[in-house]
mmCIF file of C-alpha atoms in Angstrom:
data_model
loop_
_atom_site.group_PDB
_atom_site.id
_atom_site.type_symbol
_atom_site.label_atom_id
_atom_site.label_comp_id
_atom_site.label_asym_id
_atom_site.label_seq_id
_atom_site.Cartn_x
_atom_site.Cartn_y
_atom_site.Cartn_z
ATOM 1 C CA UNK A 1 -16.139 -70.656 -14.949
ATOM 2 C CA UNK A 2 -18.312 -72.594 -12.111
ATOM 3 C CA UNK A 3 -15.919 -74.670 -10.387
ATOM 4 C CA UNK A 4 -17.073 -76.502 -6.919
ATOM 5 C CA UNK A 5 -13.957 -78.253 -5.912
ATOM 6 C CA UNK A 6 -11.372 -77.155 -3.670
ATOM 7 C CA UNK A 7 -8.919 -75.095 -4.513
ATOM 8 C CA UNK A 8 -5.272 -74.013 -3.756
ATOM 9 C CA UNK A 9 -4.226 -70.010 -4.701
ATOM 10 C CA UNK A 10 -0.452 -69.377 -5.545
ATOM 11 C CA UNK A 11 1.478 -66.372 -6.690
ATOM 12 C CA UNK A 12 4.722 -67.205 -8.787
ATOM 13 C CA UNK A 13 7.824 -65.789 -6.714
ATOM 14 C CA UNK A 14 11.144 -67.545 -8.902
ATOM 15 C CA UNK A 15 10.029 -66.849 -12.161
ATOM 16 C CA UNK A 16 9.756 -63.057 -11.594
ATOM 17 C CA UNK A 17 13.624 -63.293 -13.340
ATOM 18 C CA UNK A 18 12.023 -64.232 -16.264
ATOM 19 C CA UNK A 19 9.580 -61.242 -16.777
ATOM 20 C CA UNK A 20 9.524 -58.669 -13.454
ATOM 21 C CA UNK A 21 5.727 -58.236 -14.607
ATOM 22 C CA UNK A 22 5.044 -61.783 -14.297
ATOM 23 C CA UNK A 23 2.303 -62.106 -11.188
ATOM 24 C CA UNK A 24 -0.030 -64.699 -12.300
ATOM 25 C CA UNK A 25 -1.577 -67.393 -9.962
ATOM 26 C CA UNK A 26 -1.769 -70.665 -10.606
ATOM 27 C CA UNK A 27 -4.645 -72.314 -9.180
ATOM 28 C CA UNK A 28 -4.742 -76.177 -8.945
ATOM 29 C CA UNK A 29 -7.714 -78.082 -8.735
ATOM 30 C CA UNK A 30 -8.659 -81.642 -7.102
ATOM 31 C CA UNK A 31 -8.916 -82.672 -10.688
ATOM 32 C CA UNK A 32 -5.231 -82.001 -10.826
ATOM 33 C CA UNK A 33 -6.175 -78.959 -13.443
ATOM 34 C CA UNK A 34 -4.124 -75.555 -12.975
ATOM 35 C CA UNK A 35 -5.811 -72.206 -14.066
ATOM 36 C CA UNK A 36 -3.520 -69.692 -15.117
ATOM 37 C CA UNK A 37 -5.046 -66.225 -14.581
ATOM 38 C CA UNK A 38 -3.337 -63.262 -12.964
ATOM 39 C CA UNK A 39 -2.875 -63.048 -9.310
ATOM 40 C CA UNK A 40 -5.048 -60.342 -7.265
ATOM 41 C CA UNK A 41 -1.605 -58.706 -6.557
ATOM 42 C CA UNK A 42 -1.229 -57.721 -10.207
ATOM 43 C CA UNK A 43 -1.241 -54.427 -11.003
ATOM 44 C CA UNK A 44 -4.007 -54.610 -13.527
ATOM 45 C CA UNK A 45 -6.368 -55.925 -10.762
ATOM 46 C CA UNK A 46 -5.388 -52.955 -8.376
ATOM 47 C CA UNK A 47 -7.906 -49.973 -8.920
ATOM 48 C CA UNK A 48 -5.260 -47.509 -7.907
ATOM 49 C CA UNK A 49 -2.088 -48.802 -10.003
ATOM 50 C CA UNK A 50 -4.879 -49.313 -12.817
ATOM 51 C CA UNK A 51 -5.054 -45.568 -13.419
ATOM 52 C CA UNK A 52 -1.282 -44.769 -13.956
ATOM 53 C CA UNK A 53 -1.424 -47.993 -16.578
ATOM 54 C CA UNK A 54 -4.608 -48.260 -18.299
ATOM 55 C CA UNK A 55 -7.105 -50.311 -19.023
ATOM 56 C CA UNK A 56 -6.610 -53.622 -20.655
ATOM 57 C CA UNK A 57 -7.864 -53.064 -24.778
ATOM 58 C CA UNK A 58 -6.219 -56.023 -25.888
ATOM 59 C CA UNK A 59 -5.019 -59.750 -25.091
ATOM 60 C CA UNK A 60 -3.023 -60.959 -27.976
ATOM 61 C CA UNK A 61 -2.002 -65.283 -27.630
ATOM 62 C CA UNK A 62 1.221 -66.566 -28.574
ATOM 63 C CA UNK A 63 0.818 -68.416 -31.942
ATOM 64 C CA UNK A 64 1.841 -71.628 -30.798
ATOM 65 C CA UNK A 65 -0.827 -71.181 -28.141
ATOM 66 C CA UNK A 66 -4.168 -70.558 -30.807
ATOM 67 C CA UNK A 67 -2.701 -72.828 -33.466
ATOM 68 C CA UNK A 68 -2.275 -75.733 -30.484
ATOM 69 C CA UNK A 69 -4.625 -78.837 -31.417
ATOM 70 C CA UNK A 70 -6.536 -79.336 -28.326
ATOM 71 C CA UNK A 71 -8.512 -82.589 -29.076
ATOM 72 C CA UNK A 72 -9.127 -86.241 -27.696
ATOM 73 C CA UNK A 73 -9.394 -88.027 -24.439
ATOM 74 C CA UNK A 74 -6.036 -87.210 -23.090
ATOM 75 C CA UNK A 75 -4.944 -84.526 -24.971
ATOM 76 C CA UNK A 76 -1.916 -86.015 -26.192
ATOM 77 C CA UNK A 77 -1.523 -83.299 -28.938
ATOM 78 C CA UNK A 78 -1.647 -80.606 -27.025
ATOM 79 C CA UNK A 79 1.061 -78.483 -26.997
ATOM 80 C CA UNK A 80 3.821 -78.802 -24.810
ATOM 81 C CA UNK A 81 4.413 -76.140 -22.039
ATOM 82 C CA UNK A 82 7.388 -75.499 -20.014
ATOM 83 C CA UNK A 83 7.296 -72.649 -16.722
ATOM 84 C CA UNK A 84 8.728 -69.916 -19.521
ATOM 85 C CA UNK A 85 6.769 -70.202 -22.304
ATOM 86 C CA UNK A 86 4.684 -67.365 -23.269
ATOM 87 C CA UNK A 87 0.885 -67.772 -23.352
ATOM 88 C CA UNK A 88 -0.430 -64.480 -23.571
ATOM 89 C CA UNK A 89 0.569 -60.596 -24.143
ATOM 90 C CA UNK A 90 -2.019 -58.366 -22.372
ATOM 91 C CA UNK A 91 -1.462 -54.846 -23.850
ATOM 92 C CA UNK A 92 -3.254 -51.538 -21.990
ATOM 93 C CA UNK A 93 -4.765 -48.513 -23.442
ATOM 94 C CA UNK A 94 -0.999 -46.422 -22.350
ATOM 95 C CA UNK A 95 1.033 -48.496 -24.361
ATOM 96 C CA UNK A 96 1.993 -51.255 -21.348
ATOM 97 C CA UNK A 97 2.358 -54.320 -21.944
ATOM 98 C CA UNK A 98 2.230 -57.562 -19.823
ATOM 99 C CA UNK A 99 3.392 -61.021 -20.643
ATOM 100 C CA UNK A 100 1.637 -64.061 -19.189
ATOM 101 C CA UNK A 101 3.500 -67.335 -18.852
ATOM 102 C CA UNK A 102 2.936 -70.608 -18.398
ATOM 103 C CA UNK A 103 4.478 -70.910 -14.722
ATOM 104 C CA UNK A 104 4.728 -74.953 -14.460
ATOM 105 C CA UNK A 105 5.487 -77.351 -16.482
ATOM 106 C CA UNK A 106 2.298 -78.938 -18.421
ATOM 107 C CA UNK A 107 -0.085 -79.673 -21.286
ATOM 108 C CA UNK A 108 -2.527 -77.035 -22.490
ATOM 109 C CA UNK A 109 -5.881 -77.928 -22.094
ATOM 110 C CA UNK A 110 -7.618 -74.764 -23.012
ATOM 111 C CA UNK A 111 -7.129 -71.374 -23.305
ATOM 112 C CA UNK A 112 -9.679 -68.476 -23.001
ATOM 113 C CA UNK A 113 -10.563 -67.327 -26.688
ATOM 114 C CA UNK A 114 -13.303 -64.831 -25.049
ATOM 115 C CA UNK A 115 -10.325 -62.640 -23.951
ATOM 116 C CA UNK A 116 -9.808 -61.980 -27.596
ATOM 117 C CA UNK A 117 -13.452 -60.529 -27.995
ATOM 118 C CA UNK A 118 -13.690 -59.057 -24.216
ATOM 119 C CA UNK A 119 -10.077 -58.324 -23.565
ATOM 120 C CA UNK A 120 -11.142 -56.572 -20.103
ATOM 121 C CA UNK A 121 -12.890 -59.646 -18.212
ATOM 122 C CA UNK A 122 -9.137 -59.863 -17.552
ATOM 123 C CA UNK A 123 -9.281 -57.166 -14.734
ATOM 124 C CA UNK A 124 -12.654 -57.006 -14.868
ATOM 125 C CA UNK A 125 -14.121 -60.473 -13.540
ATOM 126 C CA UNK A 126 -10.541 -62.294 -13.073
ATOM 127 C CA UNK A 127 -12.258 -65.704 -12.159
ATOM 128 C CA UNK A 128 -13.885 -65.723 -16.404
ATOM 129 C CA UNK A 129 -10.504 -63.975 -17.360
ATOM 130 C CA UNK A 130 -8.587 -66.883 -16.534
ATOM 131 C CA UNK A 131 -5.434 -67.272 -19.006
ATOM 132 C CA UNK A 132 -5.402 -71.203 -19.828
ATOM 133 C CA UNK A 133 -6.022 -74.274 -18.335
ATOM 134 C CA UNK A 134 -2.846 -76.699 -17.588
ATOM 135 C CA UNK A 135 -2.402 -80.360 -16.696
ATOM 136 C CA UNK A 136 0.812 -80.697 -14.722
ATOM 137 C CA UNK A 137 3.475 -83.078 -15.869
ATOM 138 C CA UNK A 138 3.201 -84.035 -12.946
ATOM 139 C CA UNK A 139 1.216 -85.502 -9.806
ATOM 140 C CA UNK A 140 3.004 -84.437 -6.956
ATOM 141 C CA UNK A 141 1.855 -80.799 -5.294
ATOM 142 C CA UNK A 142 4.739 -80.176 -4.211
ATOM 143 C CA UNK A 143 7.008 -80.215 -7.310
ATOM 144 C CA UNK A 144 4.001 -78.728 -8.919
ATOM 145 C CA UNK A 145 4.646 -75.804 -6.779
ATOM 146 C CA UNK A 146 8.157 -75.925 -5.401
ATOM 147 C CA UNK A 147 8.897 -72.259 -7.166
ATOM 148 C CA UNK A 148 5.377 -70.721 -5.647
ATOM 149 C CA UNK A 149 4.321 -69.099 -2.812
ATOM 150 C CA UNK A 150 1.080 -69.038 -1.389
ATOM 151 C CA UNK A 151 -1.078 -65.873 -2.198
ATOM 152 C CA UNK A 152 -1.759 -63.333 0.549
#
């Protein structure tokens, strides 16, 4: 994914309650866009950790997520997402398995079919293994963001 504007990194710190694997980082665009991909302090992105887990063999999307209607100008079909709802169950080769929400509250926009057919550009190349693509439900950073801490 070749994106030249600025950008703004953010690990998810409130929602760990909801699943004490979820590290994924929102990234929100000028274009008011947030990727969803996992954060660089995920486990699956840490060489070391990555050899008591596995590697990633499969990413399996929530239903609701590859039967979502993604069409139009605005999108207005798209599904619905709240911080909680599952996108995404990345599975690794001894028997782990890792569920990726949606983190804010939003619209999907897209979601990344190639990690169906190259499961590993997950870990692998993180910025192509991004999860989905989000438009907040919002304008206003701050709110966007008010459960996320910047990323070391």
């Amino acid at each position: 994914m070749d994106v030249t504007s600025t950008q703004i990194t953010y690990d998810i710190s409130a929602y760990a309650q909801l699943d004490e694997q979820l590290r994924i980082k929102p990234e929100l665009y000028l274009d008011r866009l947030c990727v969803i991909g996992l954060a660089s302090s995920h486990p699956l992105l840490d060489p070391e950790l990555r050899k008591h887990i596995g590697d990633v063999i499969k990413v399996e999307f929530a239903d609701n997520v590859k039967n979502s209607v993604i069409k139009g100008k605005r999108k207005k079909q798209s599904l619905r997402l709240m911080p909680s709802t599952k996108l995404c169950t990345i599975h690794t080769s001894d028997g782990k398995e890792y569920v990726v929400r949606a983190a804010i509250k939003g619209v999907l926009m897209e979601w990344n079919a190639r990690l169906e057919t190259d499961p590993t550009l997950v870990s692998r190349c993180p910025e192509q293994g991004f999860v989905a693509i989000i438009k907040p439900s919002t304008d206003d950073n701050q709110k966007i963001f008010s459960d996320c801490v910047p990323a070391i």
